[in-house]
Coordinates of C-alpha atoms and ligand atoms in Angstrom, one line a residue:
M1 CA -66.0 -117.0 -145.4
N2 CA -69.7 -117.7 -145.5
E3 CA -70.0 -120.9 -147.6
F4 CA -73.0 -119.6 -149.5
Y5 CA -71.1 -116.6 -150.9
H6 CA -67.9 -118.6 -151.3
T7 CA -69.5 -120.8 -153.9
M8 CA -71.9 -118.2 -155.3
N9 CA -71.5 -115.7 -158.1
Y10 CA -70.7 -112.4 -156.4
K11 CA -73.3 -110.7 -158.6
K12 CA -76.2 -111.9 -156.4
L13 CA -74.4 -110.5 -153.4
L14 CA -73.9 -107.1 -155.0
V15 CA -77.5 -106.9 -156.2
E16 CA -78.7 -107.7 -152.7
I17 CA -76.4 -105.0 -151.2
Y18 CA -77.4 -102.5 -153.9
N19 CA -81.2 -103.0 -153.1
E20 CA -80.7 -102.9 -149.3
V21 CA -78.7 -99.7 -149.5
Q22 CA -81.2 -98.0 -151.8
D23 CA -84.1 -98.9 -149.4
L24 CA -82.3 -97.1 -146.6
N25 CA -82.6 -93.9 -148.5
L26 CA -79.3 -92.5 -147.0
K27 CA -78.7 -88.9 -147.5
G28 CA -75.5 -87.0 -148.0
K29 CA -74.3 -83.9 -149.8
T30 CA -72.0 -83.5 -152.8
A31 CA -68.7 -81.8 -152.1
D32 CA -69.3 -78.1 -152.8
Y33 CA -65.8 -76.6 -152.1
I34 CA -64.9 -77.7 -155.7
P35 CA -67.9 -76.1 -157.6
E36 CA -67.8 -78.6 -160.5
L37 CA -68.3 -81.5 -158.0
S38 CA -71.6 -80.0 -156.7
N39 CA -73.1 -80.5 -160.2
I40 CA -72.9 -84.3 -160.0
D41 CA -76.2 -86.2 -159.8
I42 CA -76.5 -87.3 -156.2
N43 CA -78.6 -90.3 -157.1
K44 CA -75.8 -92.1 -159.0
F45 CA -74.9 -95.4 -157.3
G46 CA -72.6 -98.1 -158.7
L47 CA -70.7 -101.1 -157.4
S48 CA -68.0 -103.3 -158.9
L49 CA -66.1 -106.2 -157.5
V50 CA -63.2 -107.8 -159.4
T51 CA -61.6 -111.0 -158.2
V52 CA -57.8 -111.7 -158.4
S53 CA -58.6 -114.1 -161.2
G54 CA -60.1 -111.3 -163.2
E55 CA -63.8 -112.0 -162.9
I56 CA -65.8 -108.7 -162.9
F57 CA -69.2 -108.3 -161.2
S58 CA -71.1 -105.0 -161.3
V59 CA -74.4 -103.3 -160.5
G60 CA -76.0 -99.9 -161.0
D61 CA -73.9 -97.1 -162.5
A62 CA -70.7 -99.1 -162.4
C63 CA -69.7 -98.2 -165.9
E64 CA -70.0 -94.5 -165.6
K65 CA -66.9 -92.3 -165.2
F66 CA -66.6 -90.3 -162.0
S67 CA -64.0 -88.1 -160.4
I68 CA -61.6 -90.3 -158.4
Q69 CA -60.3 -87.3 -156.3
S70 CA -58.4 -88.6 -153.3
I71 CA -58.5 -92.2 -154.4
S72 CA -55.7 -91.1 -156.8
K73 CA -53.4 -90.7 -153.8
V74 CA -53.0 -94.5 -153.4
L75 CA -52.2 -94.9 -157.1
T76 CA -49.6 -92.1 -157.1
L77 CA -48.1 -93.7 -153.9
A78 CA -47.9 -97.0 -155.9
M79 CA -45.9 -95.2 -158.6
V80 CA -43.3 -93.6 -156.3
Y81 CA -42.8 -96.2 -153.6
P82 CA -40.9 -98.7 -155.8
K83 CA -38.7 -95.8 -157.0
L84 CA -37.7 -94.4 -153.6
D85 CA -38.4 -97.5 -151.5
E86 CA -37.9 -96.8 -147.7
K87 CA -36.3 -93.4 -148.5
L88 CA -39.8 -92.1 -149.2
W89 CA -40.5 -92.1 -145.4
Q90 CA -38.0 -89.4 -144.8
R91 CA -40.4 -86.9 -146.4
V92 CA -43.8 -88.3 -145.3
G93 CA -44.9 -90.5 -142.3
V94 CA -47.1 -93.6 -141.9
E95 CA -49.2 -92.6 -138.9
P96 CA -52.9 -92.0 -139.0
S97 CA -53.6 -88.3 -138.6
G98 CA -57.0 -88.4 -136.8
S99 CA -57.7 -85.0 -138.5
S100 CA -59.5 -84.0 -141.6
F101 CA -58.0 -84.6 -145.1
N102 CA -57.0 -80.9 -145.6
S103 CA -55.9 -80.0 -142.1
L104 CA -53.0 -77.6 -141.6
A105 CA -52.6 -77.8 -137.8
Q106 CA -50.4 -80.9 -137.5
L107 CA -47.9 -79.7 -140.1
E108 CA -46.5 -77.0 -137.9
W109 CA -45.9 -79.3 -134.9
E110 CA -44.3 -81.9 -137.1
N111 CA -41.9 -79.6 -139.0
G112 CA -43.6 -79.8 -142.4
I113 CA -43.4 -83.7 -142.6
P114 CA -47.0 -84.8 -143.2
R115 CA -48.4 -87.7 -141.0
N116 CA -49.1 -89.9 -144.0
P117 CA -49.3 -90.0 -147.8
L118 CA -53.2 -90.0 -147.9
I119 CA -53.9 -86.7 -146.3
N120 CA -53.6 -83.8 -148.7
A121 CA -50.3 -82.6 -147.4
G122 CA -48.8 -86.1 -147.8
A123 CA -50.3 -86.6 -151.2
L124 CA -48.8 -83.2 -152.3
V125 CA -45.3 -84.5 -151.3
V126 CA -45.9 -87.7 -153.3
T127 CA -47.0 -85.6 -156.3
D128 CA -44.0 -83.4 -155.8
I129 CA -41.8 -86.5 -156.1
I130 CA -43.6 -87.5 -159.3
R131 CA -42.9 -84.1 -160.7
S132 CA -39.2 -84.5 -160.0
L133 CA -39.1 -88.0 -161.5
Y134 CA -41.0 -87.3 -164.8
E135 CA -41.0 -84.5 -167.3
N136 CA -44.7 -84.9 -168.0
P137 CA -46.1 -86.0 -164.6
V138 CA -49.8 -86.0 -165.5
A139 CA -49.2 -88.0 -168.7
E140 CA -47.1 -90.4 -166.7
I141 CA -49.9 -90.9 -164.1
L142 CA -52.5 -91.5 -166.9
S143 CA -50.2 -94.0 -168.7
F144 CA -49.6 -95.9 -165.4
L145 CA -53.4 -96.2 -164.9
N146 CA -54.1 -97.2 -168.5
K147 CA -51.4 -99.8 -168.2
I148 CA -52.5 -101.4 -165.0
T149 CA -56.2 -101.5 -166.1
Q150 CA -55.4 -102.5 -169.7
S151 CA -57.5 -99.5 -170.8
A152 CA -56.8 -96.7 -173.2
S153 CA -59.4 -94.2 -172.3
I154 CA -58.5 -93.1 -168.7
T155 CA -58.0 -89.3 -168.6
Y156 CA -58.9 -86.3 -166.6
N157 CA -61.8 -83.9 -166.7
E158 CA -60.5 -80.5 -167.7
K159 CA -63.4 -78.5 -166.2
M160 CA -63.1 -80.4 -162.9
A161 CA -59.3 -79.7 -162.7
E162 CA -59.8 -76.0 -163.5
S163 CA -62.6 -75.7 -161.0
E164 CA -60.3 -77.1 -158.3
I165 CA -57.3 -75.1 -159.4
N166 CA -59.4 -71.9 -159.0
H167 CA -60.5 -72.9 -155.5
S168 CA -57.3 -74.3 -154.0
S169 CA -56.2 -71.8 -151.4
R170 CA -56.1 -74.4 -148.7
N171 CA -54.0 -76.9 -150.7
K172 CA -51.7 -74.0 -151.8
A173 CA -51.3 -73.0 -148.1
L174 CA -50.3 -76.6 -147.3
A175 CA -47.8 -76.7 -150.1
H176 CA -46.3 -73.2 -149.3
F177 CA -46.0 -74.2 -145.6
M178 CA -44.2 -77.5 -146.5
K179 CA -41.9 -75.6 -148.9
S180 CA -40.9 -73.4 -146.0
F181 CA -39.6 -76.6 -144.4
A182 CA -37.9 -77.6 -147.6
N183 CA -40.2 -80.5 -148.1
I184 CA -41.5 -79.4 -151.5
E185 CA -39.2 -78.9 -154.5
S186 CA -41.7 -77.8 -157.2
N187 CA -43.0 -74.4 -157.8
V188 CA -46.2 -74.3 -155.7
F189 CA -48.6 -73.3 -158.5
K190 CA -47.2 -76.0 -160.8
L191 CA -47.5 -78.6 -158.0
I192 CA -51.2 -77.6 -157.3
E193 CA -51.9 -77.8 -161.0
T194 CA -50.5 -81.4 -161.3
Y195 CA -52.3 -82.4 -158.1
C196 CA -55.7 -81.1 -159.3
Y197 CA -55.3 -82.8 -162.7
Q198 CA -54.5 -86.0 -160.8
C199 CA -57.6 -85.6 -158.6
A200 CA -59.8 -84.8 -161.7
I201 CA -59.0 -88.2 -163.3
E202 CA -62.2 -90.0 -164.1
M203 CA -62.7 -93.7 -164.0
T204 CA -65.6 -96.1 -163.8
C205 CA -66.1 -98.4 -160.8
E206 CA -64.9 -101.3 -163.0
E207 CA -61.7 -99.5 -164.0
L208 CA -60.9 -98.4 -160.5
A209 CA -61.5 -101.9 -159.2
K210 CA -59.1 -103.3 -161.9
A211 CA -56.5 -100.7 -160.8
F212 CA -56.9 -101.7 -157.1
L213 CA -56.3 -105.3 -158.0
L214 CA -52.6 -104.4 -157.7
F215 CA -53.1 -104.1 -153.9
A216 CA -55.4 -107.2 -153.7
N217 CA -53.0 -109.3 -155.7
H218 CA -49.8 -108.6 -153.6
G219 CA -48.4 -106.1 -156.1
K220 CA -48.6 -108.2 -159.2
N221 CA -50.6 -106.9 -162.2
I222 CA -52.9 -109.7 -163.3
Y223 CA -53.2 -108.5 -166.8
T224 CA -49.5 -108.1 -167.6
N225 CA -48.1 -110.4 -165.0
E226 CA -45.6 -107.7 -163.9
Q227 CA -44.7 -107.5 -160.2
L228 CA -45.0 -103.7 -159.9
L229 CA -44.7 -103.6 -156.1
T230 CA -42.8 -106.0 -154.0
L231 CA -44.8 -108.2 -151.6
S232 CA -43.7 -106.0 -148.8
Q233 CA -44.6 -102.7 -150.6
A234 CA -48.1 -104.0 -151.4
K235 CA -48.6 -105.1 -147.8
R236 CA -47.4 -101.8 -146.5
I237 CA -49.6 -99.7 -148.9
N238 CA -52.6 -101.8 -147.6
A239 CA -51.5 -101.1 -144.0
I240 CA -51.5 -97.3 -144.8
T241 CA -54.9 -97.3 -146.6
Q242 CA -56.3 -99.4 -143.7
T243 CA -55.1 -96.9 -141.0
C244 CA -55.2 -93.6 -143.0
G245 CA -57.5 -93.9 -146.0
F246 CA -60.5 -92.4 -144.3
Y247 CA -58.8 -89.6 -142.3
D248 CA -60.7 -88.9 -139.1
E249 CA -63.2 -91.7 -140.0
A250 CA -60.5 -94.4 -140.4
G251 CA -61.4 -96.1 -137.1
E252 CA -65.1 -96.2 -138.1
F253 CA -64.2 -97.7 -141.5
A254 CA -62.0 -100.3 -139.9
Y255 CA -64.6 -101.1 -137.3
K256 CA -67.6 -101.4 -139.7
V257 CA -65.9 -102.6 -142.9
G258 CA -62.5 -104.0 -142.0
L259 CA -60.8 -103.7 -145.3
P260 CA -57.9 -101.4 -146.5
G261 CA -59.7 -98.7 -148.4
K262 CA -59.6 -95.2 -149.8
S263 CA -62.3 -92.6 -150.2
G264 CA -62.6 -89.5 -152.4
V265 CA -64.8 -86.5 -152.3
G266 CA -66.2 -87.5 -155.7
G267 CA -68.1 -90.1 -153.8
G268 CA -65.9 -93.1 -154.7
I269 CA -64.5 -95.7 -152.3
A270 CA -62.0 -98.4 -153.4
A271 CA -61.2 -101.3 -151.0
V272 CA -59.4 -104.6 -151.2
L273 CA -59.6 -108.0 -149.6
P274 CA -56.0 -109.1 -150.2
G275 CA -55.7 -112.4 -152.0
K276 CA -59.4 -112.3 -153.0
F277 CA -60.8 -109.2 -154.6
S278 CA -61.0 -105.4 -155.0
V279 CA -64.3 -103.6 -154.7
V280 CA -65.3 -100.1 -155.7
V281 CA -68.5 -98.2 -154.8
W282 CA -69.6 -94.8 -156.1
S283 CA -72.3 -92.6 -154.7
P284 CA -71.7 -88.8 -154.6
G285 CA -73.7 -88.1 -151.4
L286 CA -71.0 -87.5 -148.7
N287 CA -71.3 -87.7 -144.9
D288 CA -69.9 -84.8 -142.8
K289 CA -66.4 -86.4 -142.9
G290 CA -66.3 -86.2 -146.7
N291 CA -66.9 -90.0 -147.3
S292 CA -69.7 -91.5 -149.3
S293 CA -72.7 -92.3 -147.1
K294 CA -74.0 -95.1 -149.3
G295 CA -70.5 -96.3 -150.1
M296 CA -69.7 -96.8 -146.4
K297 CA -72.9 -98.7 -145.9
A298 CA -72.5 -100.9 -149.0
L299 CA -69.1 -102.0 -147.9
E300 CA -70.2 -102.6 -144.4
L301 CA -73.0 -104.9 -145.8
L302 CA -70.4 -106.6 -148.0
T303 CA -68.1 -107.8 -145.3
T304 CA -71.0 -108.5 -142.9
K305 CA -72.7 -110.7 -145.5
L306 CA -69.5 -112.4 -146.5
G307 CA -68.7 -113.0 -142.8
Y308 CA -65.1 -112.0 -143.7
S309 CA -62.8 -109.0 -143.5
I310 CA -59.1 -108.7 -142.9
F311 CA -59.7 -109.3 -139.2
Ligands
LIG401 N1 -59.0 -82.9 -154.7 C1 -59.5 -82.9 -153.3 C2 -58.8 -81.9 -152.4 O1 -57.6 -81.9 -152.4 C3 -59.4 -84.3 -152.8 C4 -60.0 -84.5 -151.4 C5 -60.6 -85.8 -151.2 O2 -61.0 -86.5 -152.1 N2 -60.8 -86.1 -149.9 O3 -59.3 -81.3 -151.6

């Protein structure tokens, strides 16, 4: 790692990145297929980095809540993986899909077994498992998040959830299709409801970076000292986010950033440098693959300036 940044406070690095990215004036569009998301102020931009020893560095709108959307998929995966262990992979694969997050095409060829847990189809299977494990699945997800971040205020945005529930034909199609292969147990409407509430959870960059410390710190929660994932499970979740977290832009993210990471159509990206830190960036302007334009650039600058990635 570049000595300068190794010995420096990360704050200076984040400020530098923040200013450089703002100067580039990158464009992007808010996601409009969920109407409530298109109302978000496109100029928001925040960055937070939390080290495995718990130091927090933030710039910009890092303490404002935003819709975590697909970033939630990694967190629900972290809830079910320790319960099912390797049996989980009978219902969902671990291969990158190379197609968009809500694609239907592969499912038919692959008999209703989604390629990985981070595309919508795979995340729906994970949420289906959460529904069969817990009586109140949404409350359980919120309590997991509040526990791992030592927070009490993490919850969902009701309007956002309803907005997505009312525009979820595609996710319903994915769920119905998988149900025809007996890979979904829940009632499809109930499953979509749970999934939309999960996606409508709002967190700040700081809160989300604290949650992702679990993956940066080899499965051990730094606040409670609990080993919530085995070393192997934490390593494998990082492998999946590295190869599948950005859908058909996973190669680009690996090439330019080189960290396991996950994006969401709310404009957030969470990434980790295992053993060192987790980092979250939020900017709602998305590129044409549905990933935050400024977020991608900010993380590219981060690993470039550090001279360090997982590679
Ligand atoms: N809730 C969104 C959906 O299912 C999440 C997609 C995303 O963030 N990529 O379409």
